[in-house]
Amino acid sequence: MTRLRFWMMTVLLALIAIPAAAQKPGDGPHVRIELVAESDTPAPGSDVTLAFVSTPQPKWHAYWRNPGDAGIPPKATWTLPQDVTAGEIRYPVPERLLIVGLMNYVYEHPFATLVTLKIPASLAPGTALPVSVDLAYLVCTDEVCVPEKATLSTMLKVGDGTIAADRRAQFDKYRTALPRPLGSQATYQVANGSFRLGVPYPADAAVSDVYFFPITDGVVDYAAPQTVGRDGDRLVVETKAKGAGAGPIEGVLAVGKDLGFTIRAVPGAVAAAPAGSMAQGSADSIWLTALAAFGGAVLGGLLLNIMPCVFPILSLKALSLARANDAEGNPRGEALAYTAGVVLVCLALGGALLALRAGGATLGWAFQLQDPRVILLLLLLVTGIALNLAGLFEMLAPASLNRLAGRGTGGSFMTGALAAFIATPCTGPFMGVALGAALVLPWPAALAIFGGLGLGLALPFLLLGFVPALRRMLPKPGAWMETFRHILSIPMFLTAIALAWVLGKQIGVDGMTMGLLVVLGLSIVLWAIGRRQARGQGARFGWVMVLAITVAGVWLASRSPIQAQAAAQVPAGAEPFSEARLAELTAQGRPVFAYFTADWCVTCKVNEKAVIETEAVAKALADGKVAVLVGDWTNGDAALGRFIEKHNRAGVPLYLWYKPGQAEPQVLPQILTQSLMQDLASGK
């Protein structure tokens, strides 16, 4: 069948493009392919992934496993060492290419297909594993097709399975483009020449440019247009049928650029989606989803103001608001400047996150806190703020900011930027879903959501700046402010202690000691600056020393080895999370509580100390024979990142409850209560 398609297409193209028939396709290969192994030293009894890294020349394309109306899928013939086996080729979500009424499922841009080799457990370390494959594939332009062949090889050696960091990142990027198993069974119906597919899909999950790529041949008319409707937790794809349809079919449901799910559908009744549910096309649903996510981000940012992790920053805002109550102040200017600082930092962090993910990294919100250099920088910053609040020295802004500060705006801008930067370890209600949606939406919509988060965080200050009645409710400025300022240094010192602890978890006791020594050096210099300020003397050299100490500290942190994730500790009665262990426990029919945390996530730690690790909840979990799995994302483990992302979350905390007999988990709120956990453990 595929060869027939190829020749039909070639003849047809020759007839309609006579000038092109005279053209020579030029020297090949027109799709250059490299064979790359994820690990050069796979361990005995393990799997190793190989990638066919393919780069089409401009205007050329290669074919998906089901090429559509024309084309031929690639064919691989392996030459492998004894007992080594190769699995099926896994393909990324393809593109559509309609040529003279023929629908082609192709790749016009660089792509990678993956294959898994199984290494026998009986092989001794050091055994050479020569791997070779003959690959036959068809490449085409809009006018001509050329069959190409490539003989590719690589030499592996049985070892410890080490994967280099850059290779890991490279393969993470390839895997991101692969369709993922949906997990829920779809249903299709063929009637009156129409094919209707119903796919279970969460109503609040974002989709764009939905399209069904059938793997099973002879089910639908490939070139016929597809209409997509949405009916609650269901997507309905309708198109022209090809054949009567019988038995299960397989395919890939694309729900966004490079994002799709493998599905298996069985025959059954499929009700039509409500008229007009997606009649205007998927673009409308994108912006509706983006609007809903923006609202969630604003609400989440607003609630972030009362989260424990933001408490130290509330102290800074309280002092600023008190000053804004002064009749000679500039409360509106301060409010706008503060909002600008918050929103710009959220946009910068969100933009960096999107850029890194576009490069293949598996990262979520607060990704920067996985770097000990950032933690040390925050430690020094928070220590400096605490010493300033305690009255050791006065914080002086640069001259340019001082001019703005004359209107009260320079300091407010810096306070807003600082508030947003230090608030990033937290996520609260509404934020998880909103930031998860941001990661799958087009970048303008995603940036708007990150901006909404900043707007929500700044909203109380913004209202106080523009509503005089609210400002009049604040206490009058006076001598009490100095005492209040000194008291508010306490939560900042506590924050510094927490950051030092996080640093120790990331780079060990030696790293934490190094960080504390840097803090001591900074404190001595700030004390000397304060002494000179008290005598009315300048302290330019002192500020240079502050900068030098900060740079030296960050450099030292970059030289410290990251602690292995395996060193992460879990509470008594719990186990480290792995997908294999989760599958084993659910197969045994046990209820499973899986939670994902990080040492720098204050919300996570509050939930753990106030709920999960309490005696009452621990007893309830034990009585209910609930298995507890803990995923520690402190150092940004890529595998955990991928699992978290599957549940439409951008980071931690994430709490999942698996009931026996149910494939899909219940996603719990980000603020847990003891009563909720006890009810779940008792099966209520």
XYZ file of C-alpha atoms in Angstrom:
684
model
C 0.000 0.000 0.000
C 2.722 2.476 0.918
C 4.716 1.786 -2.221
C 1.562 2.252 -4.280
C 1.001 5.597 -2.606
C 4.570 6.628 -3.330
C 4.336 5.848 -7.017
C 0.874 7.404 -7.322
C 2.172 10.582 -5.766
C 5.289 10.649 -7.913
C 3.253 10.203 -11.121
C 0.761 12.812 -10.040
C 3.464 15.334 -9.220
C 5.143 14.662 -12.524
C 1.916 15.439 -14.377
C 1.103 18.656 -12.547
C 4.616 20.049 -12.333
C 6.193 19.469 -15.705
C 8.779 22.239 -15.276
C 9.795 20.743 -12.022
C 10.209 17.336 -13.618
C 13.159 18.659 -15.476
C 14.823 19.824 -12.306
C 17.459 17.689 -10.611
C 16.964 17.158 -6.917
C 20.623 17.960 -6.242
C 23.112 16.049 -4.132
C 21.786 14.236 -1.115
C 21.230 13.404 1.539
C 18.366 15.868 1.660
C 17.599 14.786 5.187
C 20.832 14.359 7.141
C 20.574 11.807 9.970
C 22.925 11.150 12.892
C 22.706 8.271 15.360
C 23.287 9.481 18.938
C 23.192 7.404 22.147
C 21.970 8.951 25.400
C 24.635 7.009 27.308
C 27.843 5.633 25.816
C 28.226 3.243 28.755
C 24.840 1.588 29.446
C 24.645 -0.562 32.547
C 23.949 -4.318 32.358
C 20.211 -5.045 32.510
C 19.258 -1.465 31.625
C 17.792 0.355 28.643
C 19.636 2.919 26.564
C 17.910 5.341 24.226
C 19.235 6.088 20.744
C 18.132 9.074 18.688
C 17.955 9.458 14.929
C 18.698 13.177 14.856
C 17.343 14.352 11.493
C 17.846 17.669 9.731
C 15.923 18.260 6.470
C 17.323 20.638 3.894
C 15.155 23.705 3.268
C 11.942 22.784 1.355
C 12.476 19.046 1.960
C 10.513 16.858 4.340
C 10.552 13.322 5.779
C 7.583 11.174 6.790
C 5.826 10.125 9.987
C 5.076 6.460 10.766
C 1.762 6.898 8.915
C 2.723 9.133 5.983
C -0.892 9.998 5.084
C -2.127 9.966 1.486
C 1.399 9.636 0.084
C 4.924 8.790 1.103
C 6.691 5.902 2.814
C 7.591 5.588 6.491
C 11.245 4.937 7.393
C 12.429 1.330 7.662
C 15.265 0.327 9.976
C 17.310 -2.887 9.720
C 19.459 -3.390 12.803
C 22.734 -5.206 13.308
C 23.072 -5.684 17.055
C 25.256 -7.668 19.472
C 23.839 -10.974 20.664
C 20.833 -10.657 23.013
C 20.654 -6.887 22.539
C 17.214 -5.928 21.196
C 15.792 -2.733 19.701
C 12.253 -1.490 20.307
C 9.942 0.346 17.948
C 10.842 3.767 16.639
C 9.047 6.505 18.579
C 8.078 9.572 16.565
C 7.463 13.187 17.625
C 4.122 14.811 16.826
C 4.166 15.351 13.025
C 3.176 18.326 10.884
C 0.492 18.474 8.204
C 1.366 19.203 4.581
C -1.428 19.358 1.990
C -0.152 19.046 -1.594
C -2.616 19.079 -4.503
C -5.346 17.663 -2.307
C -3.168 14.950 -0.734
C -2.581 15.123 2.990
C 0.970 14.267 4.102
C 2.089 13.731 7.713
C 5.670 14.945 7.679
C 8.573 16.730 9.333
C 9.800 19.866 7.588
C 12.055 20.981 10.438
C 14.815 19.292 12.469
C 13.400 16.408 14.511
C 14.511 13.288 16.342
C 12.974 9.847 16.554
C 13.929 7.585 19.453
C 14.618 3.885 19.851
C 15.252 1.946 23.068
C 17.883 -0.795 23.186
C 17.670 -3.413 25.924
C 21.056 -4.416 27.337
C 21.238 -7.972 28.775
C 22.029 -8.243 32.477
C 24.536 -11.002 31.761
C 27.067 -8.732 30.017
C 30.251 -7.912 31.900
C 31.390 -4.300 32.352
C 33.718 -3.266 29.559
C 32.003 -5.409 26.908
C 31.994 -3.638 23.560
C 28.570 -3.171 21.938
C 28.857 -2.231 18.245
C 25.484 -1.004 16.997
C 24.680 -0.535 13.316
C 21.453 0.215 11.447
C 20.537 0.526 7.780
C 17.870 3.172 7.429
C 15.754 3.513 4.290
C 13.513 6.536 4.044
C 11.751 8.745 1.550
C 12.325 12.473 1.307
C 10.314 14.896 -0.811
C 9.777 18.501 -1.721
C 6.445 19.804 -2.958
C 7.590 18.751 -6.445
C 9.780 15.661 -6.299
C 10.502 12.643 -4.096
C 13.806 10.800 -3.621
C 14.401 7.550 -1.703
C 17.490 7.773 0.493
C 19.502 5.307 2.552
C 21.881 5.733 5.429
C 24.076 3.283 7.295
C 24.547 4.588 10.816
C 26.604 3.146 13.631
C 27.786 3.848 17.140
C 30.036 2.010 19.590
C 28.747 1.484 23.134
C 30.526 -0.141 26.045
C 28.861 -1.801 29.026
C 29.495 0.397 32.051
C 27.719 2.292 34.813
C 24.989 3.949 32.718
C 26.340 7.457 33.238
C 24.602 10.145 31.190
C 26.386 13.451 30.645
C 24.390 16.519 31.648
C 24.380 18.031 28.146
C 23.310 14.713 26.608
C 20.539 14.391 29.197
C 19.272 17.872 28.340
C 19.446 17.056 24.634
C 17.349 13.892 25.040
C 14.911 15.627 27.382
C 14.252 18.025 24.528
C 13.652 15.127 22.128
C 11.268 13.436 24.571
C 9.317 16.644 25.056
C 8.276 16.467 21.392
C 7.014 12.868 21.686
C 3.284 12.302 22.171
C 2.447 11.060 25.643
C 0.015 8.281 26.560
C -3.350 9.834 27.374
C -4.179 7.073 29.825
C -7.920 7.213 29.116
C -9.590 5.192 26.383
C -11.247 7.086 23.537
C -14.317 6.036 21.561
C -15.147 6.421 17.886
C -18.251 6.044 15.802
C -18.642 5.666 12.025
C -22.077 6.516 10.650
C -23.358 7.919 7.355
C -19.846 8.419 6.033
C -18.812 10.441 9.065
C -16.108 9.558 11.605
C -16.601 10.967 15.094
C -13.960 10.551 17.810
C -14.609 11.263 21.488
C -11.518 11.746 23.671
C -11.670 12.220 27.471
C -9.819 15.467 28.198
C -10.035 17.779 31.234
C -12.290 20.763 30.647
C -9.801 23.170 32.194
C -6.781 21.923 30.212
C -5.557 24.172 27.436
C -5.719 23.033 23.802
C -4.839 24.687 20.515
C -4.923 23.591 16.899
C -6.411 20.199 17.798
C -5.920 17.533 15.114
C -6.232 13.742 15.015
C -3.313 11.951 13.301
C -4.490 8.359 12.710
C -1.858 5.653 13.033
C -4.302 2.970 11.928
C -4.641 3.147 8.148
C -7.984 3.189 6.282
C -10.053 4.827 9.028
C -10.497 8.429 7.905
C -10.099 10.486 4.761
C -6.756 12.126 5.502
C -7.340 15.192 3.340
C -10.839 15.913 4.654
C -11.084 18.821 7.111
C -11.514 18.004 10.767
C -13.865 19.919 13.045
C -13.262 19.959 16.776
C -15.797 20.471 19.550
C -15.514 20.519 23.302
C -18.130 19.137 25.642
C -17.033 19.399 29.263
C -14.308 16.846 29.929
C -14.400 15.602 26.341
C -12.959 16.597 22.975
C -14.900 15.550 19.874
C -13.155 15.354 16.497
C -15.313 14.858 13.426
C -14.243 14.209 9.845
C -15.038 12.128 6.771
C -14.804 8.373 7.303
C -12.950 5.984 5.057
C -14.386 2.512 5.418
C -16.903 1.141 7.881
C -14.568 1.073 10.874
C -14.210 -2.026 13.036
C -12.040 -2.869 15.993
C -9.734 -0.642 18.001
C -7.768 2.095 16.276
C -4.715 4.075 17.329
C -3.572 7.591 16.659
C -2.077 10.791 18.033
C -4.235 13.683 19.176
C -2.286 16.933 18.777
C -3.425 19.642 21.203
C -0.779 22.283 20.560
C 2.563 22.872 18.886
C 4.763 19.797 19.456
C 2.260 18.618 22.087
C 0.106 15.522 21.628
C -1.181 12.317 23.179
C -1.213 8.767 21.880
C -4.733 7.408 22.073
C -6.483 4.102 21.560
C -10.121 4.242 20.547
C -12.726 1.497 20.458
C -16.039 1.516 18.561
C -18.988 2.961 20.457
C -21.574 5.709 20.513
C -20.089 9.216 20.393
C -22.471 12.113 20.902
C -21.820 15.250 18.881
C -20.302 18.214 20.696
C -22.633 21.161 21.360
C -23.030 23.311 18.276
C -20.536 26.128 18.168
C -18.503 24.799 21.115
C -15.334 25.331 19.097
C -16.948 26.603 15.905
C -14.601 29.546 15.672
C -11.593 27.321 15.743
C -9.146 26.468 18.450
C -7.632 29.918 18.570
C -10.636 31.204 20.485
C -10.259 28.485 23.084
C -6.605 29.436 23.531
C -7.465 32.950 24.488
C -10.386 31.866 26.660
C -8.020 29.509 28.451
C -5.425 32.253 28.674
C -8.005 34.652 30.090
C -9.076 32.111 32.710
C -5.432 31.397 33.562
C -4.730 35.147 33.790
C -7.576 35.498 36.295
C -6.218 32.558 38.271
C -2.739 34.074 38.248
C -4.026 37.433 39.519
C -5.978 35.703 42.290
C -3.022 33.448 43.091
C -0.685 36.443 43.253
C -3.123 38.255 45.531
C -3.304 35.308 47.910
C 0.479 35.065 47.796
C 0.548 38.193 49.959
C -0.735 36.190 52.922
C 1.394 33.082 52.336
C 4.024 32.423 55.000
C 6.878 32.665 52.532
C 6.015 36.256 51.646
C 5.701 37.426 55.203
C 9.157 39.068 55.354
C 8.311 41.134 52.301
C 5.047 42.211 53.866
C 7.165 43.936 56.487
C 8.863 46.025 53.826
C 5.546 46.927 52.284
C 4.062 47.848 55.653
C 6.765 50.435 56.234
C 6.355 51.820 52.742
C 2.588 52.048 53.091
C 2.922 53.906 56.355
C 5.105 56.486 54.649
C 2.591 56.737 51.798
C -0.008 57.828 54.350
C 1.941 61.036 54.833
C 0.108 63.931 53.158
C 3.385 65.048 51.561
C 4.070 61.656 50.069
C 3.435 60.403 46.574
C 1.312 57.298 47.226
C 0.089 56.874 43.649
C 3.588 57.188 42.256
C 4.898 54.736 44.833
C 2.092 52.276 44.074
C 2.749 52.418 40.337
C 6.506 52.089 40.816
C 6.059 49.164 43.206
C 3.699 47.465 40.739
C 6.151 48.037 37.894
C 8.939 46.410 39.923
C 6.817 43.365 40.780
C 5.415 42.881 37.269
C 8.763 43.347 35.511
C 10.483 40.751 37.692
C 7.632 38.269 37.141
C 7.819 38.890 33.396
C 11.611 38.490 33.402
C 11.474 35.221 35.349
C 8.589 33.922 33.239
C 10.361 34.888 30.009
C 13.564 33.180 31.123
C 11.582 30.067 32.064
C 9.881 29.943 28.659
C 13.187 30.479 26.848
C 14.930 27.700 28.773
C 12.045 25.314 28.186
C 12.100 26.157 24.487
C 15.735 25.057 24.606
C 14.708 21.657 25.965
C 15.166 22.136 29.704
C 12.567 20.618 32.040
C 12.005 23.472 34.436
C 9.136 24.917 36.420
C 8.310 28.061 38.358
C 11.044 29.105 40.803
C 13.532 27.221 38.652
C 16.277 29.676 39.612
C 16.169 28.459 43.225
C 17.571 25.110 42.108
C 20.892 26.911 41.643
C 22.981 27.333 44.839
C 24.459 30.555 43.437
C 20.973 32.092 43.467
C 20.326 30.797 46.981
C 23.583 32.363 48.217
C 22.727 35.630 46.486
C 19.331 35.611 48.200
C 20.989 34.768 51.516
C 23.297 37.789 51.249
C 20.439 40.014 50.085
C 18.092 38.994 52.892
C 20.865 39.317 55.478
C 21.615 42.824 54.241
C 17.924 43.772 54.454
C 17.659 42.323 57.963
C 20.715 44.280 59.151
C 19.285 47.402 57.545
C 15.936 46.935 59.314
C 17.796 46.333 62.573
C 19.434 49.762 62.174
C 23.023 48.638 61.558
C 23.369 50.799 58.445
C 21.280 52.746 55.938
C 20.578 51.411 52.476
C 21.505 54.015 49.884
C 20.229 53.708 46.347
C 22.347 54.667 43.319
C 22.213 58.309 42.229
C 19.792 57.598 39.392
C 17.427 55.884 41.772
C 17.878 58.597 44.363
C 16.496 61.106 41.882
C 13.459 58.883 41.496
C 13.373 58.331 45.211
C 12.898 62.073 45.599
C 9.404 61.333 44.346
C 9.240 58.151 46.363
C 9.266 55.935 43.285
C 12.828 54.595 43.097
C 12.689 52.853 46.455
C 9.204 51.503 45.761
C 10.313 50.053 42.441
C 13.224 48.278 44.108
C 10.972 47.038 46.925
C 8.508 45.646 44.388
C 11.253 43.910 42.437
C 12.647 42.443 45.646
C 9.201 41.285 46.781
C 8.608 39.409 43.534
C 12.075 37.839 43.525
C 11.866 36.544 47.082
C 8.239 35.397 46.656
C 9.115 32.939 43.892
C 9.617 29.907 46.206
C 5.903 30.008 46.930
C 2.905 28.769 45.072
C -0.575 28.982 46.496
C -4.161 28.314 45.512
C -4.973 29.101 41.855
C -1.317 29.587 40.961
C -0.529 25.969 40.119
C -3.151 25.579 37.389
C -2.514 29.069 36.015
C 1.263 28.646 35.746
C 0.818 25.125 34.384
C -1.396 26.536 31.617
C 1.232 29.198 30.890
C 3.730 26.500 29.966
C 1.581 25.143 27.130
C 0.093 28.381 25.777
C 1.646 30.584 23.066
C 4.328 32.818 24.551
C 2.350 36.112 24.414
C -0.461 34.497 26.426
C 2.060 32.841 28.747
C 3.803 36.145 29.457
C 0.435 37.757 30.148
C -0.200 35.105 32.796
C 3.160 35.760 34.462
C 2.344 39.480 34.362
C -1.020 38.685 35.972
C 0.793 36.950 38.799
C 2.812 40.114 39.433
C -0.310 42.265 39.202
C -2.042 40.122 41.812
C 0.977 40.325 44.124
C 1.042 44.126 43.815
C -2.736 44.646 43.932
C -3.107 45.500 47.670
C -0.351 48.117 47.463
C -1.839 49.462 44.234
C -5.281 49.871 45.844
C -3.831 51.638 48.868
C -1.961 54.026 46.613
C -5.059 55.016 44.640
C -7.796 54.822 47.302
C -7.291 57.535 49.965
C -9.968 55.997 52.210
C -7.868 52.850 52.558
C -4.742 54.887 53.336
C -6.591 56.754 56.064
C -7.123 53.411 57.795
C -3.355 53.066 58.252
C -1.701 54.347 61.457
C -0.061 57.766 61.302
C 3.715 57.870 60.742
C 5.715 58.513 63.873
C 8.480 57.359 66.139
C 6.816 53.949 66.460
C 7.964 53.190 62.901
C 11.598 52.907 63.970
C 10.765 50.362 66.651
C 8.451 48.534 64.252
C 11.237 48.454 61.689
C 13.632 46.849 64.175
C 11.021 44.223 65.120
C 10.440 43.374 61.469
C 14.092 42.487 61.074
C 13.320 39.250 62.959
C 11.399 37.501 60.150
C 14.117 38.569 57.738
C 16.792 36.947 59.935
C 14.608 33.825 60.083
C 14.400 33.862 56.286
C 18.199 34.102 56.125
C 18.487 31.055 58.392
C 16.072 29.139 56.141
C 18.114 30.053 53.062
C 21.319 28.913 54.774
C 19.615 25.594 55.485
C 18.576 25.265 51.840
C 22.142 26.022 50.785
C 23.361 23.233 53.064
C 20.868 20.818 51.505
C 22.096 21.737 48.040
C 25.863 21.793 48.475
C 26.392 20.124 51.846
C 27.715 21.210 55.219
C 30.972 22.521 53.742
C 29.003 24.650 51.287
C 26.741 26.009 54.025
C 29.762 26.853 56.184
C 31.316 28.671 53.259
C 28.071 30.591 52.781
C 27.922 31.583 56.457
C 31.525 32.810 56.323
C 30.604 34.993 53.353
C 27.613 36.289 55.328
C 29.923 37.085 58.244
C 32.255 39.014 55.968
C 29.336 40.948 54.511
C 27.998 41.756 57.968
C 31.376 43.116 59.146
C 31.613 45.378 56.103
C 28.014 46.594 56.570
C 28.765 47.285 60.250
C 31.796 49.382 59.221
C 29.633 51.227 56.679
C 27.072 51.964 59.386
C 29.809 53.347 61.680
C 31.043 55.730 58.981
C 27.468 56.764 58.143
C 26.898 57.621 61.826
C 29.942 59.929 61.711
C 28.659 61.559 58.509
C 31.433 60.018 56.396
C 31.159 58.434 52.980
C 31.417 54.709 52.511
C 32.147 54.255 48.826
C 34.997 51.794 49.492
C 32.714 49.816 51.779
C 30.096 49.387 49.031
C 32.843 48.220 46.679
C 33.769 45.629 49.316
C 30.096 44.541 49.531
C 30.071 43.992 45.781
C 33.383 42.122 45.885
C 32.220 39.834 48.710
C 28.986 39.079 46.867
C 30.788 38.212 43.627
C 33.327 36.078 45.492
C 30.583 34.251 47.381
C 28.616 33.452 44.225
C 31.825 32.232 42.571
C 32.573 29.951 45.518
C 29.028 28.579 45.398
C 29.465 27.784 41.718
C 32.567 25.741 42.594
C 30.763 23.618 45.184
C 29.481 20.226 44.057
C 25.721 19.735 44.021
C 24.531 17.097 46.464
C 23.225 13.992 44.771
C 19.452 13.759 44.681
C 19.712 10.330 46.232
C 20.928 11.985 49.390
C 17.509 13.556 49.860
C 15.864 12.311 53.061
C 12.258 11.291 53.355
C 10.154 11.154 56.528
C 9.759 7.904 58.434
C 7.280 5.572 56.755
C 7.712 7.215 53.339
C 9.739 6.201 50.289
C 11.482 8.221 47.563
C 9.225 8.673 44.559
C 9.800 6.847 41.309
C 7.304 6.042 38.587
C 8.279 2.367 38.781
C 7.554 2.228 42.514
C 4.274 4.084 41.975
C 3.218 1.554 39.335
C 4.159 -1.317 41.642
C 2.125 0.059 44.557
C -0.966 0.858 42.489
C -0.798 -2.615 40.918
C -0.921 -4.038 44.461
C -4.183 -2.151 44.996
C -2.777 0.076 47.751
C -3.838 3.705 48.151
C -0.874 5.985 47.427
C -0.198 9.525 48.547
C 2.562 11.011 46.370
C 3.799 14.490 47.090
C 6.463 16.621 45.445
C 8.453 19.126 47.414
C 11.665 21.143 47.466
C 13.747 22.513 50.281
C 13.398 26.045 48.926
C 9.576 25.791 48.754
C 8.281 27.373 51.955
C 4.684 26.407 51.160
C 5.794 22.777 50.880
C 7.585 22.869 54.231
C 4.618 24.492 55.988
C 2.313 21.762 54.654
C 4.751 19.059 55.710
C 5.294 20.313 59.247
C 1.701 21.431 59.898
C -0.122 18.559 58.197
C 1.706 15.648 56.574
C 4.225 14.905 59.315
C 1.858 15.474 62.232
C 1.091 12.534 64.502
C -2.624 12.566 63.631
C -2.068 12.403 59.871
C 0.763 9.882 60.142
C -1.525 7.598 62.204
C -4.373 8.017 59.704
C -2.076 7.113 56.814
C -0.738 4.088 58.669
C -4.228 2.916 59.664
C -5.376 3.228 56.062
C -2.264 1.344 54.832
C -1.492 4.278 52.569
C 1.866 4.196 50.808
C 3.600 7.587 50.887
C 6.013 8.555 48.096
C 8.100 11.731 48.275
C 9.544 13.428 45.183
C 12.320 15.882 46.136
C 12.683 18.516 43.398
C 15.222 20.667 45.268
C 17.907 20.234 42.645
C 15.516 20.196 39.685
C 15.544 16.486 38.841
C 14.455 16.290 35.184
C 12.484 13.043 35.587
C 10.440 14.550 38.424
C 9.991 17.689 36.363
C 8.501 15.677 33.530
C 6.132 13.853 35.899
C 5.015 17.104 37.541
C 4.384 18.646 34.140
C 2.109 15.720 33.203
C -0.309 16.996 35.804
C -0.457 20.511 34.350
C 1.711 21.988 37.079
C 4.704 24.265 36.682
C 6.391 23.357 39.948
C 5.976 22.295 43.543
C 4.077 21.708 45.708
C 2.081 18.975 43.998
C -0.020 16.486 45.981
C -1.526 13.403 44.303
C -3.863 10.832 45.822
C -4.232 7.474 44.059
C -7.325 5.532 45.062
C -7.190 1.755 44.533
C -8.639 0.803 41.170
C -8.474 4.294 39.684
C -5.840 4.994 37.054
C -5.909 8.763 37.374
C -4.946 10.436 40.655
C -6.862 13.108 42.512
C -4.900 16.363 42.515
C -5.154 17.792 46.025
C -5.189 21.502 46.922
C -1.850 23.212 47.494
C -2.899 24.125 51.026
C -3.500 20.870 52.892
C -5.454 20.362 56.099
C -5.266 17.538 58.598
C -8.996 16.802 58.201
C -8.598 16.451 54.422
C -5.752 13.963 54.807
C -7.559 11.992 57.516
C -10.729 11.760 55.384
C -8.755 10.528 52.377
C -6.858 7.968 54.432
C -10.115 6.601 55.879
C -11.611 6.260 52.403
C -14.242 9.013 52.771
